Amino acid sequence: MPALRPYHPADAIALTDLYARSVRHYGPRAYTPAQVAAWAATADVVRTAARCSDGRQVWVAQDEAGFVLGFGDLEADGHLDMLYAAPEAEGLHVGSLLYAAIESHACEQGMELIFVEASELARPLFERRGFTLLGRNDLLLDGVAIHNYRMEKRL
């Protein structure tokens, strides 16, 4: 079973790599090659480090050897911005483990709502956890049309 720990600044490179590998591995299940390429191209170490150090809570899932299997975050306003699992973690329920920690933390902090912009791939995970679909976001990433879904869960 993967273990969870808090983010450390030294994790930025591993999380950025995991993000890009996750998008390239899982993305083709719901998005076109152009959409996957545009999405994966948003991986950036400086941006990851800044976001993970801006005051949000970030959890890192790792195996017994310390290999990073996934990560997720929660901003102070209840926004869940990132929830990614490594291709090597497929079937280990890393996303579910991370989400459980995120929701538990939100409840401990007295938050009344968690909201997310879920990919086509993540939408079922959030629906199974009681999120309500609010609408679809149609976006452009480097000129490529892609979409995600606005979802929320009242706690």
Short mmCIF file of N, CA and C in Angstrom, two decimals, residues 4-154:
data_model
loop_
_atom_site.label_atom_id
_atom_site.label_comp_id
_atom_site.label_asym_id
_atom_site.label_seq_id
_atom_site.Cartn_x
_atom_site.Cartn_y
_atom_site.Cartn_z
N LEU A 4 1.48 8.08 2.24
CA LEU A 4 1.37 9.50 1.92
C LEU A 4 2.29 10.30 2.83
N ARG A 5 2.83 11.35 2.26
CA ARG A 5 3.66 12.28 3.02
C ARG A 5 3.47 13.66 2.44
N PRO A 6 3.88 14.70 3.18
CA PRO A 6 3.79 16.06 2.63
C PRO A 6 4.82 16.29 1.52
N TYR A 7 4.53 17.25 0.68
CA TYR A 7 5.44 17.69 -0.38
C TYR A 7 6.69 18.31 0.23
N HIS A 8 7.83 18.04 -0.41
CA HIS A 8 9.10 18.70 -0.08
C HIS A 8 9.59 19.39 -1.36
N PRO A 9 10.23 20.55 -1.26
CA PRO A 9 10.70 21.25 -2.46
C PRO A 9 11.53 20.38 -3.41
N ALA A 10 12.24 19.41 -2.88
CA ALA A 10 13.04 18.53 -3.74
C ALA A 10 12.17 17.64 -4.62
N ASP A 11 10.85 17.57 -4.37
CA ASP A 11 9.94 16.74 -5.14
C ASP A 11 9.54 17.36 -6.48
N ALA A 12 9.81 18.63 -6.70
CA ALA A 12 9.28 19.33 -7.88
C ALA A 12 9.64 18.63 -9.19
N ILE A 13 10.86 18.17 -9.33
CA ILE A 13 11.26 17.52 -10.57
C ILE A 13 10.50 16.21 -10.75
N ALA A 14 10.41 15.40 -9.71
CA ALA A 14 9.71 14.12 -9.80
C ALA A 14 8.22 14.32 -10.08
N LEU A 15 7.60 15.33 -9.46
CA LEU A 15 6.18 15.56 -9.68
C LEU A 15 5.92 16.07 -11.09
N THR A 16 6.79 16.90 -11.60
CA THR A 16 6.63 17.39 -12.97
C THR A 16 6.76 16.25 -13.96
N ASP A 17 7.73 15.39 -13.76
CA ASP A 17 7.91 14.23 -14.63
C ASP A 17 6.70 13.30 -14.53
N LEU A 18 6.22 13.05 -13.32
CA LEU A 18 5.06 12.19 -13.13
C LEU A 18 3.84 12.77 -13.83
N TYR A 19 3.63 14.07 -13.70
CA TYR A 19 2.51 14.75 -14.35
C TYR A 19 2.53 14.50 -15.86
N ALA A 20 3.67 14.75 -16.48
CA ALA A 20 3.78 14.58 -17.94
C ALA A 20 3.60 13.12 -18.34
N ARG A 21 4.21 12.20 -17.59
CA ARG A 21 4.07 10.78 -17.92
C ARG A 21 2.63 10.31 -17.72
N SER A 22 1.98 10.80 -16.70
CA SER A 22 0.58 10.45 -16.44
C SER A 22 -0.32 10.90 -17.58
N VAL A 23 -0.13 12.14 -18.01
CA VAL A 23 -0.95 12.67 -19.12
C VAL A 23 -0.70 11.86 -20.39
N ARG A 24 0.55 11.55 -20.67
CA ARG A 24 0.86 10.78 -21.89
C ARG A 24 0.34 9.34 -21.83
N HIS A 25 0.32 8.77 -20.64
CA HIS A 25 -0.12 7.38 -20.47
C HIS A 25 -1.65 7.27 -20.46
N TYR A 26 -2.29 8.05 -19.62
CA TYR A 26 -3.75 7.95 -19.46
C TYR A 26 -4.52 8.79 -20.47
N GLY A 27 -3.96 9.90 -20.89
CA GLY A 27 -4.65 10.84 -21.76
C GLY A 27 -5.25 10.25 -23.02
N PRO A 28 -4.54 9.37 -23.73
CA PRO A 28 -5.11 8.82 -24.98
C PRO A 28 -6.40 8.03 -24.79
N ARG A 29 -6.75 7.72 -23.56
CA ARG A 29 -8.00 7.00 -23.31
C ARG A 29 -9.23 7.89 -23.52
N ALA A 30 -9.01 9.21 -23.53
CA ALA A 30 -10.16 10.11 -23.67
C ALA A 30 -9.89 11.33 -24.54
N TYR A 31 -8.64 11.56 -24.91
CA TYR A 31 -8.29 12.75 -25.66
C TYR A 31 -7.50 12.38 -26.92
N THR A 32 -7.49 13.27 -27.88
CA THR A 32 -6.76 13.03 -29.13
C THR A 32 -5.25 13.18 -28.91
N PRO A 33 -4.44 12.68 -29.84
CA PRO A 33 -2.99 12.86 -29.71
C PRO A 33 -2.59 14.34 -29.59
N ALA A 34 -3.23 15.22 -30.35
CA ALA A 34 -2.89 16.65 -30.25
C ALA A 34 -3.25 17.21 -28.88
N GLN A 35 -4.38 16.79 -28.34
CA GLN A 35 -4.79 17.27 -27.01
C GLN A 35 -3.82 16.76 -25.94
N VAL A 36 -3.44 15.50 -26.03
CA VAL A 36 -2.50 14.92 -25.07
C VAL A 36 -1.17 15.65 -25.13
N ALA A 37 -0.68 15.90 -26.33
CA ALA A 37 0.60 16.60 -26.49
C ALA A 37 0.54 18.01 -25.90
N ALA A 38 -0.55 18.73 -26.16
CA ALA A 38 -0.69 20.09 -25.63
C ALA A 38 -0.78 20.08 -24.11
N TRP A 39 -1.52 19.13 -23.56
CA TRP A 39 -1.68 19.02 -22.11
C TRP A 39 -0.35 18.64 -21.47
N ALA A 40 0.33 17.64 -21.98
CA ALA A 40 1.62 17.21 -21.41
C ALA A 40 2.66 18.33 -21.48
N ALA A 41 2.57 19.17 -22.50
CA ALA A 41 3.53 20.26 -22.66
C ALA A 41 3.40 21.32 -21.57
N THR A 42 2.32 21.29 -20.79
CA THR A 42 2.18 22.27 -19.70
C THR A 42 3.02 21.90 -18.49
N ALA A 43 3.63 20.73 -18.49
CA ALA A 43 4.50 20.32 -17.37
C ALA A 43 5.72 21.22 -17.33
N ASP A 44 5.95 21.82 -16.17
CA ASP A 44 7.06 22.76 -16.02
C ASP A 44 7.54 22.72 -14.57
N VAL A 45 8.81 22.46 -14.35
CA VAL A 45 9.35 22.32 -13.00
C VAL A 45 9.20 23.60 -12.20
N VAL A 46 9.49 24.74 -12.79
CA VAL A 46 9.39 26.01 -12.06
C VAL A 46 7.94 26.27 -11.63
N ARG A 47 7.03 26.02 -12.54
CA ARG A 47 5.60 26.21 -12.22
C ARG A 47 5.15 25.22 -11.14
N THR A 48 5.57 23.97 -11.25
CA THR A 48 5.21 22.97 -10.24
C THR A 48 5.75 23.38 -8.87
N ALA A 49 7.00 23.76 -8.81
CA ALA A 49 7.60 24.17 -7.54
C ALA A 49 6.87 25.38 -6.95
N ALA A 50 6.53 26.35 -7.77
CA ALA A 50 5.83 27.54 -7.28
C ALA A 50 4.45 27.18 -6.75
N ARG A 51 3.72 26.38 -7.49
CA ARG A 51 2.36 26.01 -7.07
C ARG A 51 2.40 25.18 -5.79
N CYS A 52 3.33 24.25 -5.70
CA CYS A 52 3.39 23.37 -4.53
C CYS A 52 3.93 24.07 -3.28
N SER A 53 4.47 25.26 -3.46
CA SER A 53 5.03 26.01 -2.33
C SER A 53 4.25 27.28 -2.03
N ASP A 54 3.06 27.43 -2.60
CA ASP A 54 2.31 28.68 -2.43
C ASP A 54 1.35 28.68 -1.25
N GLY A 55 1.44 27.68 -0.39
CA GLY A 55 0.57 27.61 0.78
C GLY A 55 -0.49 26.53 0.72
N ARG A 56 -0.72 25.98 -0.46
CA ARG A 56 -1.67 24.87 -0.58
C ARG A 56 -1.10 23.64 0.11
N GLN A 57 -1.95 22.71 0.46
CA GLN A 57 -1.52 21.42 1.00
C GLN A 57 -1.26 20.49 -0.18
N VAL A 58 -0.13 19.82 -0.16
CA VAL A 58 0.22 18.88 -1.22
C VAL A 58 0.64 17.56 -0.58
N TRP A 59 0.01 16.49 -1.05
CA TRP A 59 0.34 15.14 -0.58
C TRP A 59 1.05 14.40 -1.69
N VAL A 60 2.04 13.61 -1.30
CA VAL A 60 2.80 12.79 -2.24
C VAL A 60 2.63 11.34 -1.81
N ALA A 61 2.24 10.49 -2.75
CA ALA A 61 2.14 9.05 -2.50
C ALA A 61 3.43 8.40 -2.99
N GLN A 62 3.97 7.51 -2.16
CA GLN A 62 5.20 6.83 -2.55
C GLN A 62 5.16 5.38 -2.10
N ASP A 63 5.99 4.57 -2.75
CA ASP A 63 6.09 3.17 -2.35
C ASP A 63 7.12 3.02 -1.24
N GLU A 64 7.36 1.78 -0.81
CA GLU A 64 8.28 1.51 0.30
C GLU A 64 9.71 2.00 0.01
N ALA A 65 10.08 2.01 -1.27
CA ALA A 65 11.43 2.43 -1.66
C ALA A 65 11.53 3.94 -1.84
N GLY A 66 10.42 4.65 -1.67
CA GLY A 66 10.44 6.10 -1.83
C GLY A 66 10.13 6.58 -3.23
N PHE A 67 9.76 5.67 -4.14
CA PHE A 67 9.43 6.04 -5.51
C PHE A 67 8.07 6.74 -5.51
N VAL A 68 7.99 7.92 -6.12
CA VAL A 68 6.76 8.70 -6.14
C VAL A 68 5.75 8.07 -7.09
N LEU A 69 4.56 7.79 -6.55
CA LEU A 69 3.49 7.13 -7.31
C LEU A 69 2.35 8.07 -7.67
N GLY A 70 2.28 9.23 -7.02
CA GLY A 70 1.21 10.17 -7.30
C GLY A 70 1.29 11.37 -6.39
N PHE A 71 0.44 12.35 -6.69
CA PHE A 71 0.36 13.53 -5.83
C PHE A 71 -0.99 14.21 -6.04
N GLY A 72 -1.37 14.97 -5.03
CA GLY A 72 -2.61 15.73 -5.09
C GLY A 72 -2.49 16.94 -4.18
N ASP A 73 -3.38 17.92 -4.40
CA ASP A 73 -3.29 19.14 -3.61
C ASP A 73 -4.67 19.66 -3.25
N LEU A 74 -4.68 20.61 -2.32
CA LEU A 74 -5.90 21.31 -1.96
C LEU A 74 -5.52 22.72 -1.55
N GLU A 75 -6.12 23.69 -2.23
CA GLU A 75 -5.90 25.10 -1.91
C GLU A 75 -6.80 25.49 -0.74
N ALA A 76 -6.46 26.58 -0.07
CA ALA A 76 -7.18 27.02 1.12
C ALA A 76 -8.66 27.33 0.87
N ASP A 77 -9.01 27.64 -0.38
CA ASP A 77 -10.41 27.94 -0.70
C ASP A 77 -11.22 26.70 -1.09
N GLY A 78 -10.60 25.50 -1.00
CA GLY A 78 -11.30 24.27 -1.33
C GLY A 78 -11.08 23.79 -2.75
N HIS A 79 -10.25 24.49 -3.51
CA HIS A 79 -9.97 24.09 -4.88
C HIS A 79 -8.96 22.94 -4.91
N LEU A 80 -9.37 21.83 -5.48
CA LEU A 80 -8.47 20.70 -5.72
C LEU A 80 -7.95 20.90 -7.14
N ASP A 81 -6.69 21.26 -7.25
CA ASP A 81 -6.12 21.64 -8.54
C ASP A 81 -5.45 20.47 -9.25
N MET A 82 -4.75 19.62 -8.50
CA MET A 82 -3.96 18.56 -9.12
C MET A 82 -4.22 17.23 -8.41
N LEU A 83 -4.41 16.18 -9.19
CA LEU A 83 -4.52 14.82 -8.67
C LEU A 83 -4.03 13.89 -9.78
N TYR A 84 -2.81 13.41 -9.65
CA TYR A 84 -2.18 12.62 -10.70
C TYR A 84 -1.54 11.37 -10.12
N ALA A 85 -1.64 10.28 -10.87
CA ALA A 85 -1.01 9.01 -10.51
C ALA A 85 -0.05 8.60 -11.62
N ALA A 86 1.06 8.01 -11.22
CA ALA A 86 2.05 7.53 -12.18
C ALA A 86 1.52 6.33 -12.94
N PRO A 87 1.93 6.16 -14.19
CA PRO A 87 1.54 4.96 -14.94
C PRO A 87 1.87 3.67 -14.18
N GLU A 88 2.98 3.66 -13.47
CA GLU A 88 3.40 2.47 -12.72
C GLU A 88 2.46 2.17 -11.56
N ALA A 89 1.64 3.12 -11.18
CA ALA A 89 0.73 2.95 -10.05
C ALA A 89 -0.66 2.48 -10.48
N GLU A 90 -0.85 2.25 -11.76
CA GLU A 90 -2.16 1.85 -12.24
C GLU A 90 -2.64 0.61 -11.49
N GLY A 91 -3.87 0.68 -11.00
CA GLY A 91 -4.45 -0.42 -10.25
C GLY A 91 -4.18 -0.40 -8.76
N LEU A 92 -3.34 0.52 -8.30
CA LEU A 92 -3.02 0.62 -6.87
C LEU A 92 -3.94 1.57 -6.12
N HIS A 93 -4.88 2.19 -6.82
CA HIS A 93 -5.86 3.12 -6.22
C HIS A 93 -5.19 4.34 -5.57
N VAL A 94 -4.10 4.78 -6.18
CA VAL A 94 -3.38 5.94 -5.66
C VAL A 94 -4.27 7.19 -5.67
N GLY A 95 -5.03 7.39 -6.75
CA GLY A 95 -5.92 8.54 -6.82
C GLY A 95 -6.94 8.53 -5.69
N SER A 96 -7.49 7.37 -5.41
CA SER A 96 -8.47 7.25 -4.32
C SER A 96 -7.83 7.52 -2.97
N LEU A 97 -6.64 7.00 -2.76
CA LEU A 97 -5.92 7.23 -1.51
C LEU A 97 -5.64 8.72 -1.31
N LEU A 98 -5.15 9.36 -2.36
CA LEU A 98 -4.87 10.80 -2.29
C LEU A 98 -6.16 11.59 -2.05
N TYR A 99 -7.21 11.24 -2.78
CA TYR A 99 -8.46 11.98 -2.61
C TYR A 99 -9.00 11.83 -1.18
N ALA A 100 -8.90 10.65 -0.61
CA ALA A 100 -9.38 10.44 0.77
C ALA A 100 -8.64 11.37 1.74
N ALA A 101 -7.34 11.51 1.55
CA ALA A 101 -6.56 12.41 2.42
C ALA A 101 -6.97 13.86 2.21
N ILE A 102 -7.22 14.23 0.97
CA ILE A 102 -7.64 15.60 0.65
C ILE A 102 -8.98 15.91 1.31
N GLU A 103 -9.95 15.01 1.14
CA GLU A 103 -11.27 15.26 1.74
C GLU A 103 -11.20 15.27 3.26
N SER A 104 -10.44 14.38 3.84
CA SER A 104 -10.28 14.36 5.29
C SER A 104 -9.71 15.68 5.79
N HIS A 105 -8.69 16.17 5.11
CA HIS A 105 -8.09 17.46 5.48
C HIS A 105 -9.10 18.59 5.35
N ALA A 106 -9.86 18.59 4.28
CA ALA A 106 -10.87 19.63 4.07
C ALA A 106 -11.88 19.64 5.22
N CYS A 107 -12.31 18.45 5.62
CA CYS A 107 -13.26 18.36 6.74
C CYS A 107 -12.63 18.85 8.04
N GLU A 108 -11.38 18.45 8.29
CA GLU A 108 -10.67 18.89 9.50
C GLU A 108 -10.54 20.41 9.53
N GLN A 109 -10.40 21.03 8.37
CA GLN A 109 -10.25 22.49 8.29
C GLN A 109 -11.59 23.22 8.31
N GLY A 110 -12.67 22.48 8.37
CA GLY A 110 -14.00 23.09 8.39
C GLY A 110 -14.47 23.61 7.05
N MET A 111 -13.86 23.14 5.98
CA MET A 111 -14.29 23.56 4.65
C MET A 111 -15.68 22.99 4.38
N GLU A 112 -16.47 23.73 3.64
CA GLU A 112 -17.81 23.29 3.30
C GLU A 112 -17.92 22.76 1.88
N LEU A 113 -16.86 22.96 1.09
CA LEU A 113 -16.92 22.65 -0.33
C LEU A 113 -15.54 22.31 -0.86
N ILE A 114 -15.47 21.30 -1.72
CA ILE A 114 -14.29 21.03 -2.54
C ILE A 114 -14.75 21.20 -3.98
N PHE A 115 -13.96 21.91 -4.79
CA PHE A 115 -14.30 22.06 -6.20
C PHE A 115 -13.09 21.76 -7.06
N VAL A 116 -13.37 21.34 -8.29
CA VAL A 116 -12.31 20.85 -9.16
C VAL A 116 -12.69 21.09 -10.61
N GLU A 117 -11.68 21.15 -11.47
CA GLU A 117 -11.86 21.10 -12.92
C GLU A 117 -11.30 19.74 -13.32
N ALA A 118 -12.18 18.78 -13.49
CA ALA A 118 -11.78 17.39 -13.71
C ALA A 118 -11.65 17.08 -15.19
N SER A 119 -10.61 16.36 -15.53
CA SER A 119 -10.46 15.88 -16.90
C SER A 119 -11.54 14.84 -17.19
N GLU A 120 -11.65 14.50 -18.45
CA GLU A 120 -12.55 13.42 -18.86
C GLU A 120 -12.19 12.13 -18.10
N LEU A 121 -10.91 11.96 -17.84
CA LEU A 121 -10.41 10.77 -17.17
C LEU A 121 -10.72 10.76 -15.67
N ALA A 122 -10.64 11.93 -15.04
CA ALA A 122 -10.85 12.02 -13.59
C ALA A 122 -12.32 12.17 -13.21
N ARG A 123 -13.12 12.59 -14.14
CA ARG A 123 -14.54 12.82 -13.84
C ARG A 123 -15.20 11.62 -13.14
N PRO A 124 -15.02 10.38 -13.61
CA PRO A 124 -15.66 9.25 -12.92
C PRO A 124 -15.22 9.09 -11.46
N LEU A 125 -13.94 9.33 -11.19
CA LEU A 125 -13.45 9.24 -9.81
C LEU A 125 -14.21 10.21 -8.92
N PHE A 126 -14.36 11.44 -9.38
CA PHE A 126 -15.06 12.44 -8.58
C PHE A 126 -16.55 12.15 -8.48
N GLU A 127 -17.14 11.65 -9.54
CA GLU A 127 -18.57 11.29 -9.48
C GLU A 127 -18.79 10.19 -8.45
N ARG A 128 -17.90 9.21 -8.39
CA ARG A 128 -18.04 8.12 -7.40
C ARG A 128 -17.90 8.63 -5.98
N ARG A 129 -17.26 9.76 -5.81
CA ARG A 129 -17.07 10.33 -4.48
C ARG A 129 -18.09 11.42 -4.14
N GLY A 130 -19.14 11.51 -4.94
CA GLY A 130 -20.24 12.39 -4.60
C GLY A 130 -20.18 13.80 -5.16
N PHE A 131 -19.30 14.04 -6.11
CA PHE A 131 -19.22 15.37 -6.73
C PHE A 131 -20.39 15.56 -7.69
N THR A 132 -20.82 16.80 -7.79
CA THR A 132 -21.88 17.20 -8.71
C THR A 132 -21.24 17.86 -9.93
N LEU A 133 -21.71 17.50 -11.09
CA LEU A 133 -21.24 18.12 -12.33
C LEU A 133 -21.93 19.47 -12.50
N LEU A 134 -21.15 20.52 -12.65
CA LEU A 134 -21.69 21.87 -12.83
C LEU A 134 -21.68 22.30 -14.29
N GLY A 135 -20.74 21.80 -15.07
CA GLY A 135 -20.66 22.19 -16.47
C GLY A 135 -19.34 21.81 -17.09
N ARG A 136 -19.27 22.00 -18.37
CA ARG A 136 -18.08 21.69 -19.15
C ARG A 136 -17.32 22.97 -19.44
N ASN A 137 -16.00 22.91 -19.35
CA ASN A 137 -15.11 24.00 -19.74
C ASN A 137 -14.47 23.64 -21.06
N ASP A 138 -14.60 24.47 -22.05
CA ASP A 138 -13.91 24.28 -23.33
C ASP A 138 -12.75 25.25 -23.35
N LEU A 139 -11.54 24.71 -23.48
CA LEU A 139 -10.30 25.47 -23.33
C LEU A 139 -9.45 25.37 -24.59
N LEU A 140 -8.47 26.25 -24.68
CA LEU A 140 -7.43 26.15 -25.70
C LEU A 140 -6.09 26.04 -25.00
N LEU A 141 -5.33 25.01 -25.33
CA LEU A 141 -3.96 24.85 -24.85
C LEU A 141 -3.05 24.93 -26.05
N ASP A 142 -2.30 25.97 -26.13
CA ASP A 142 -1.39 26.18 -27.26
C ASP A 142 -2.14 26.01 -28.59
N GLY A 143 -3.35 26.58 -28.64
CA GLY A 143 -4.15 26.55 -29.86
C GLY A 143 -4.93 25.27 -30.09
N VAL A 144 -4.85 24.32 -29.16
CA VAL A 144 -5.55 23.04 -29.29
C VAL A 144 -6.77 23.04 -28.37
N ALA A 145 -7.94 22.76 -28.93
CA ALA A 145 -9.17 22.70 -28.14
C ALA A 145 -9.14 21.45 -27.26
N ILE A 146 -9.48 21.63 -25.99
CA ILE A 146 -9.55 20.54 -25.02
C ILE A 146 -10.63 20.92 -24.02
N HIS A 147 -11.08 19.97 -23.24
CA HIS A 147 -12.14 20.28 -22.28
C HIS A 147 -11.89 19.59 -20.95
N ASN A 148 -12.55 20.13 -19.92
CA ASN A 148 -12.64 19.49 -18.62
C ASN A 148 -14.00 19.86 -18.02
N TYR A 149 -14.22 19.44 -16.79
CA TYR A 149 -15.54 19.63 -16.18
C TYR A 149 -15.43 20.32 -14.81
N ARG A 150 -16.29 21.31 -14.61
CA ARG A 150 -16.41 21.95 -13.30
C ARG A 150 -17.27 21.04 -12.43
N MET A 151 -16.73 20.69 -11.27
CA MET A 151 -17.44 19.80 -10.36
C MET A 151 -17.24 20.30 -8.93
N GLU A 152 -18.18 19.95 -8.05
CA GLU A 152 -18.04 20.33 -6.66
C GLU A 152 -18.68 19.29 -5.76
N LYS A 153 -18.23 19.31 -4.52
CA LYS A 153 -18.81 18.44 -3.49
C LYS A 153 -18.99 19.24 -2.23
N ARG A 154 -20.21 19.28 -1.73
CA ARG A 154 -20.50 19.89 -0.44
C ARG A 154 -20.13 18.89 0.66
#
